[in-house]
Amino acid sequence: MDSGSTSPRPRKRADARRNEATLLDAAAAAFVASGVDVPVREIAAAAGVGVGTIYRHFPTRADLIVAVYRHQVEACAEAGPTLLAASGTPYAALARWIDLFVDFLVTKHGLAQALQSDNVAFQALHGYFLDRLVPVCAQLLDAAAAAGEIRTDLSPVELLRGVGNLCIGAGDPRYDARRMVEILIAGLGVR
């Protein structure tokens, strides 16, 4: 398992990639619902695989946590250009991408305690997050600004940090993080 290095990994078959994605999605959902200490058997059942399959691919819980985090960062990063190409406007692509980013952050908060531990496997993840998501956010912001749809004085790091800060209270039933992010994104419009 590559937990932060930049060395290339061999390409997996398409079915193996789909199976791994299903397993990582199930793990992410379990982490959100029950925390990162959720029993592996529950993750395996949700993914439709045996416990041995999880341990074969992710020998330690840290390996699984790192893989879930990286999987979700990649999904968010890959969605940016796709949304930009498929959306009616760059602003619509940006708003939809921020919605996906919020989904990622909610899952990330399920991982937050583990990610703040002293485990060496987690040390490179913040840099990985920035390296993958800041350029995507910049591309979306630049496209929306070039189309005259949003203000031009906001950096991608400011936007990502602002959205992240709005999502911190997402576990409180009296607080609607998604609504607050929608207000932020609406406020990006040109005045």
mmCIF file of C-alpha atoms in Angstrom:
data_model
loop_
_atom_site.group_PDB
_atom_site.id
_atom_site.type_symbol
_atom_site.label_atom_id
_atom_site.label_comp_id
_atom_site.label_asym_id
_atom_site.label_seq_id
_atom_site.Cartn_x
_atom_site.Cartn_y
_atom_site.Cartn_z
ATOM 1 C CA MET A 1 0.000 0.000 0.000
ATOM 2 C CA ASP A 2 1.421 3.368 -0.999
ATOM 3 C CA SER A 3 0.709 5.725 1.887
ATOM 4 C CA GLY A 4 2.219 8.906 0.567
ATOM 5 C CA SER A 5 5.131 8.200 -1.718
ATOM 6 C CA THR A 6 5.112 9.278 -5.312
ATOM 7 C CA SER A 7 6.397 6.009 -6.738
ATOM 8 C CA PRO A 8 4.092 4.601 -9.406
ATOM 9 C CA ARG A 9 2.015 1.573 -8.528
ATOM 10 C CA PRO A 10 1.204 -1.136 -11.046
ATOM 11 C CA ARG A 11 -2.160 -0.649 -12.792
ATOM 12 C CA LYS A 12 -4.892 -2.902 -11.479
ATOM 13 C CA ARG A 13 -7.477 -4.561 -13.664
ATOM 14 C CA ALA A 14 -10.710 -2.612 -14.085
ATOM 15 C CA ASP A 15 -12.707 -5.089 -11.972
ATOM 16 C CA ALA A 16 -10.080 -4.976 -9.215
ATOM 17 C CA ARG A 17 -10.245 -1.148 -9.214
ATOM 18 C CA ARG A 18 -14.067 -1.266 -9.012
ATOM 19 C CA ASN A 19 -13.927 -3.782 -6.153
ATOM 20 C CA GLU A 20 -11.399 -1.674 -4.283
ATOM 21 C CA ALA A 21 -13.520 1.458 -4.828
ATOM 22 C CA THR A 22 -16.583 -0.361 -3.449
ATOM 23 C CA LEU A 23 -14.605 -1.467 -0.417
ATOM 24 C CA LEU A 24 -13.209 2.039 0.189
ATOM 25 C CA ASP A 25 -16.650 3.631 -0.206
ATOM 26 C CA ALA A 26 -18.067 1.158 2.326
ATOM 27 C CA ALA A 27 -15.205 1.908 4.725
ATOM 28 C CA ALA A 28 -15.726 5.662 4.348
ATOM 29 C CA ALA A 29 -19.450 5.328 5.092
ATOM 30 C CA ALA A 30 -18.683 3.136 8.120
ATOM 31 C CA PHE A 31 -16.125 5.651 9.398
ATOM 32 C CA VAL A 32 -18.683 8.453 9.171
ATOM 33 C CA ALA A 33 -21.399 6.411 10.853
ATOM 34 C CA SER A 34 -19.357 4.677 13.557
ATOM 35 C CA GLY A 35 -15.872 6.186 13.651
ATOM 36 C CA VAL A 36 -12.594 4.738 12.468
ATOM 37 C CA ASP A 37 -12.698 2.001 15.103
ATOM 38 C CA VAL A 38 -15.717 0.363 13.424
ATOM 39 C CA PRO A 39 -15.208 -3.412 13.312
ATOM 40 C CA VAL A 40 -13.656 -4.586 10.053
ATOM 41 C CA ARG A 41 -16.352 -7.251 9.744
ATOM 42 C CA GLU A 42 -18.972 -4.458 9.408
ATOM 43 C CA ILE A 43 -16.975 -2.816 6.612
ATOM 44 C CA ALA A 44 -16.546 -6.191 4.906
ATOM 45 C CA ALA A 45 -20.267 -6.932 5.114
ATOM 46 C CA ALA A 46 -21.174 -3.527 3.680
ATOM 47 C CA ALA A 47 -18.686 -4.015 0.837
ATOM 48 C CA GLY A 48 -19.824 -7.572 0.150
ATOM 49 C CA VAL A 49 -16.373 -9.059 0.749
ATOM 50 C CA GLY A 50 -14.753 -11.231 3.364
ATOM 51 C CA VAL A 51 -12.707 -9.827 6.222
ATOM 52 C CA GLY A 52 -9.654 -11.524 4.741
ATOM 53 C CA THR A 53 -10.035 -9.479 1.563
ATOM 54 C CA ILE A 54 -9.755 -6.265 3.550
ATOM 55 C CA TYR A 55 -6.693 -7.472 5.461
ATOM 56 C CA ARG A 56 -5.082 -8.757 2.274
ATOM 57 C CA HIS A 57 -5.278 -5.290 0.711
ATOM 58 C CA PHE A 58 -4.953 -3.225 3.888
ATOM 59 C CA PRO A 59 -2.951 -5.126 6.528
ATOM 60 C CA THR A 60 -3.452 -2.443 9.175
ATOM 61 C CA ARG A 61 -6.266 -0.077 10.055
ATOM 62 C CA ALA A 62 -3.899 2.797 9.271
ATOM 63 C CA ASP A 63 -3.462 1.407 5.746
ATOM 64 C CA LEU A 64 -7.240 1.349 5.307
ATOM 65 C CA ILE A 65 -7.674 4.885 6.675
ATOM 66 C CA VAL A 66 -4.961 6.227 4.352
ATOM 67 C CA ALA A 67 -6.511 4.434 1.381
ATOM 68 C CA VAL A 68 -9.994 5.819 2.158
ATOM 69 C CA TYR A 69 -8.627 9.341 2.471
ATOM 70 C CA ARG A 70 -6.616 9.128 -0.757
ATOM 71 C CA HIS A 71 -9.562 7.527 -2.610
ATOM 72 C CA GLN A 72 -11.841 10.368 -1.627
ATOM 73 C CA VAL A 73 -9.284 13.048 -2.494
ATOM 74 C CA GLU A 74 -8.826 11.453 -5.927
ATOM 75 C CA ALA A 75 -12.572 11.274 -6.543
ATOM 76 C CA CYS A 76 -12.925 14.961 -5.673
ATOM 77 C CA ALA A 77 -9.914 15.938 -7.801
ATOM 78 C CA GLU A 78 -11.116 13.968 -10.822
ATOM 79 C CA ALA A 79 -14.621 15.447 -10.573
ATOM 80 C CA GLY A 80 -13.463 19.045 -11.138
ATOM 81 C CA PRO A 81 -12.516 18.850 -14.819
ATOM 82 C CA THR A 82 -15.454 16.536 -15.530
ATOM 83 C CA LEU A 83 -17.923 18.987 -13.990
ATOM 84 C CA LEU A 84 -16.331 21.902 -15.817
ATOM 85 C CA ALA A 85 -16.766 20.112 -19.145
ATOM 86 C CA ALA A 86 -20.322 18.941 -18.439
ATOM 87 C CA SER A 87 -21.906 21.884 -16.616
ATOM 88 C CA GLY A 88 -23.814 24.698 -18.255
ATOM 89 C CA THR A 89 -21.560 27.336 -16.700
ATOM 90 C CA PRO A 90 -18.237 27.382 -14.852
ATOM 91 C CA TYR A 91 -20.043 28.758 -11.783
ATOM 92 C CA ALA A 92 -22.424 25.765 -11.829
ATOM 93 C CA ALA A 93 -19.397 23.438 -12.059
ATOM 94 C CA LEU A 94 -17.731 25.232 -9.138
ATOM 95 C CA ALA A 95 -20.881 25.047 -6.995
ATOM 96 C CA ARG A 96 -21.338 21.331 -7.714
ATOM 97 C CA TRP A 97 -17.647 20.644 -7.026
ATOM 98 C CA ILE A 98 -17.835 22.479 -3.708
ATOM 99 C CA ASP A 99 -20.848 20.291 -2.873
ATOM 100 C CA LEU A 100 -18.689 17.207 -3.519
ATOM 101 C CA PHE A 101 -15.905 18.761 -1.454
ATOM 102 C CA VAL A 102 -18.363 19.176 1.430
ATOM 103 C CA ASP A 103 -19.229 15.467 1.125
ATOM 104 C CA PHE A 104 -15.510 14.702 1.345
ATOM 105 C CA LEU A 105 -15.080 16.935 4.387
ATOM 106 C CA VAL A 106 -17.923 15.242 6.236
ATOM 107 C CA THR A 107 -16.148 11.918 5.726
ATOM 108 C CA LYS A 108 -12.818 13.485 6.619
ATOM 109 C CA HIS A 109 -14.232 14.626 9.934
ATOM 110 C CA GLY A 110 -14.981 10.969 10.596
ATOM 111 C CA LEU A 111 -11.266 10.352 10.079
ATOM 112 C CA ALA A 112 -10.054 13.475 11.891
ATOM 113 C CA GLN A 113 -9.075 11.851 15.182
ATOM 114 C CA ALA A 114 -7.056 9.150 13.470
ATOM 115 C CA LEU A 115 -5.423 11.605 11.082
ATOM 116 C CA GLN A 116 -4.209 13.715 14.008
ATOM 117 C CA SER A 117 -2.457 10.786 15.665
ATOM 118 C CA ASP A 118 1.299 10.322 15.616
ATOM 119 C CA ASN A 119 1.055 7.493 13.076
ATOM 120 C CA VAL A 120 3.705 8.082 10.408
ATOM 121 C CA ALA A 121 1.335 6.770 7.719
ATOM 122 C CA PHE A 122 -0.807 9.917 8.090
ATOM 123 C CA GLN A 123 1.956 12.541 7.887
ATOM 124 C CA ALA A 124 1.947 13.040 4.107
ATOM 125 C CA LEU A 125 -1.841 13.196 3.715
ATOM 126 C CA HIS A 126 -2.323 16.932 4.247
ATOM 127 C CA GLY A 127 0.270 17.735 1.584
ATOM 128 C CA TYR A 128 -1.371 15.223 -0.725
ATOM 129 C CA PHE A 129 -4.745 16.883 -0.115
ATOM 130 C CA LEU A 130 -3.348 20.321 -1.000
ATOM 131 C CA ASP A 131 -1.376 19.062 -4.010
ATOM 132 C CA ARG A 132 -4.452 17.408 -5.539
ATOM 133 C CA LEU A 133 -7.335 19.740 -4.620
ATOM 134 C CA VAL A 134 -5.912 23.284 -4.698
ATOM 135 C CA PRO A 135 -5.144 23.124 -8.460
ATOM 136 C CA VAL A 136 -8.633 21.766 -9.216
ATOM 137 C CA CYS A 137 -10.266 24.515 -7.166
ATOM 138 C CA ALA A 138 -8.034 27.072 -8.909
ATOM 139 C CA GLN A 139 -9.103 25.785 -12.333
ATOM 140 C CA LEU A 140 -12.779 26.091 -11.406
ATOM 141 C CA LEU A 141 -12.364 29.543 -9.842
ATOM 142 C CA ASP A 142 -10.370 30.781 -12.839
ATOM 143 C CA ALA A 143 -12.980 29.522 -15.299
ATOM 144 C CA ALA A 144 -15.859 31.116 -13.384
ATOM 145 C CA ALA A 145 -13.924 34.393 -13.007
ATOM 146 C CA ALA A 146 -13.007 34.434 -16.718
ATOM 147 C CA ALA A 147 -16.701 33.983 -17.538
ATOM 148 C CA GLY A 148 -17.483 37.007 -15.356
ATOM 149 C CA GLU A 149 -19.609 34.896 -13.000
ATOM 150 C CA ILE A 150 -17.696 35.387 -9.749
ATOM 151 C CA ARG A 151 -15.443 37.876 -8.065
ATOM 152 C CA THR A 152 -11.740 37.557 -8.798
ATOM 153 C CA ASP A 153 -10.217 38.306 -5.397
ATOM 154 C CA LEU A 154 -10.475 34.871 -3.779
ATOM 155 C CA SER A 155 -7.695 32.298 -3.782
ATOM 156 C CA PRO A 156 -8.373 28.554 -3.923
ATOM 157 C CA VAL A 157 -6.787 28.067 -0.497
ATOM 158 C CA GLU A 158 -9.055 30.738 1.000
ATOM 159 C CA LEU A 159 -12.130 29.103 -0.486
ATOM 160 C CA LEU A 160 -11.159 25.571 0.584
ATOM 161 C CA ARG A 161 -10.279 26.736 4.091
ATOM 162 C CA GLY A 162 -13.513 28.742 4.353
ATOM 163 C CA VAL A 163 -15.601 25.767 3.289
ATOM 164 C CA GLY A 164 -13.645 23.542 5.667
ATOM 165 C CA ASN A 165 -14.256 25.901 8.566
ATOM 166 C CA LEU A 166 -17.972 26.027 7.797
ATOM 167 C CA CYS A 167 -18.081 22.216 7.862
ATOM 168 C CA ILE A 168 -16.503 21.837 11.300
ATOM 169 C CA GLY A 169 -19.873 21.940 13.070
ATOM 170 C CA ALA A 170 -21.485 19.424 10.714
ATOM 171 C CA GLY A 171 -22.175 16.953 13.543
ATOM 172 C CA ASP A 172 -24.402 19.388 15.424
ATOM 173 C CA PRO A 173 -28.071 18.828 14.472
ATOM 174 C CA ARG A 174 -28.763 22.542 15.109
ATOM 175 C CA TYR A 175 -26.238 23.561 12.446
ATOM 176 C CA ASP A 176 -26.626 23.084 8.690
ATOM 177 C CA ALA A 177 -23.110 23.197 7.255
ATOM 178 C CA ARG A 178 -24.311 22.607 3.704
ATOM 179 C CA ARG A 179 -26.659 25.624 3.915
ATOM 180 C CA MET A 180 -23.825 27.814 5.192
ATOM 181 C CA VAL A 181 -21.588 26.679 2.333
ATOM 182 C CA GLU A 182 -24.384 27.441 -0.159
ATOM 183 C CA ILE A 183 -24.544 30.974 1.247
ATOM 184 C CA LEU A 184 -20.776 31.315 0.869
ATOM 185 C CA ILE A 185 -20.859 30.122 -2.743
ATOM 186 C CA ALA A 186 -23.783 32.428 -3.559
ATOM 187 C CA GLY A 187 -21.702 35.287 -2.138
ATOM 188 C CA LEU A 188 -18.977 34.672 -4.713
ATOM 189 C CA GLY A 189 -21.171 36.182 -7.426
ATOM 190 C CA VAL A 190 -20.115 39.395 -9.137
ATOM 191 C CA ARG A 191 -21.648 42.486 -7.594
#
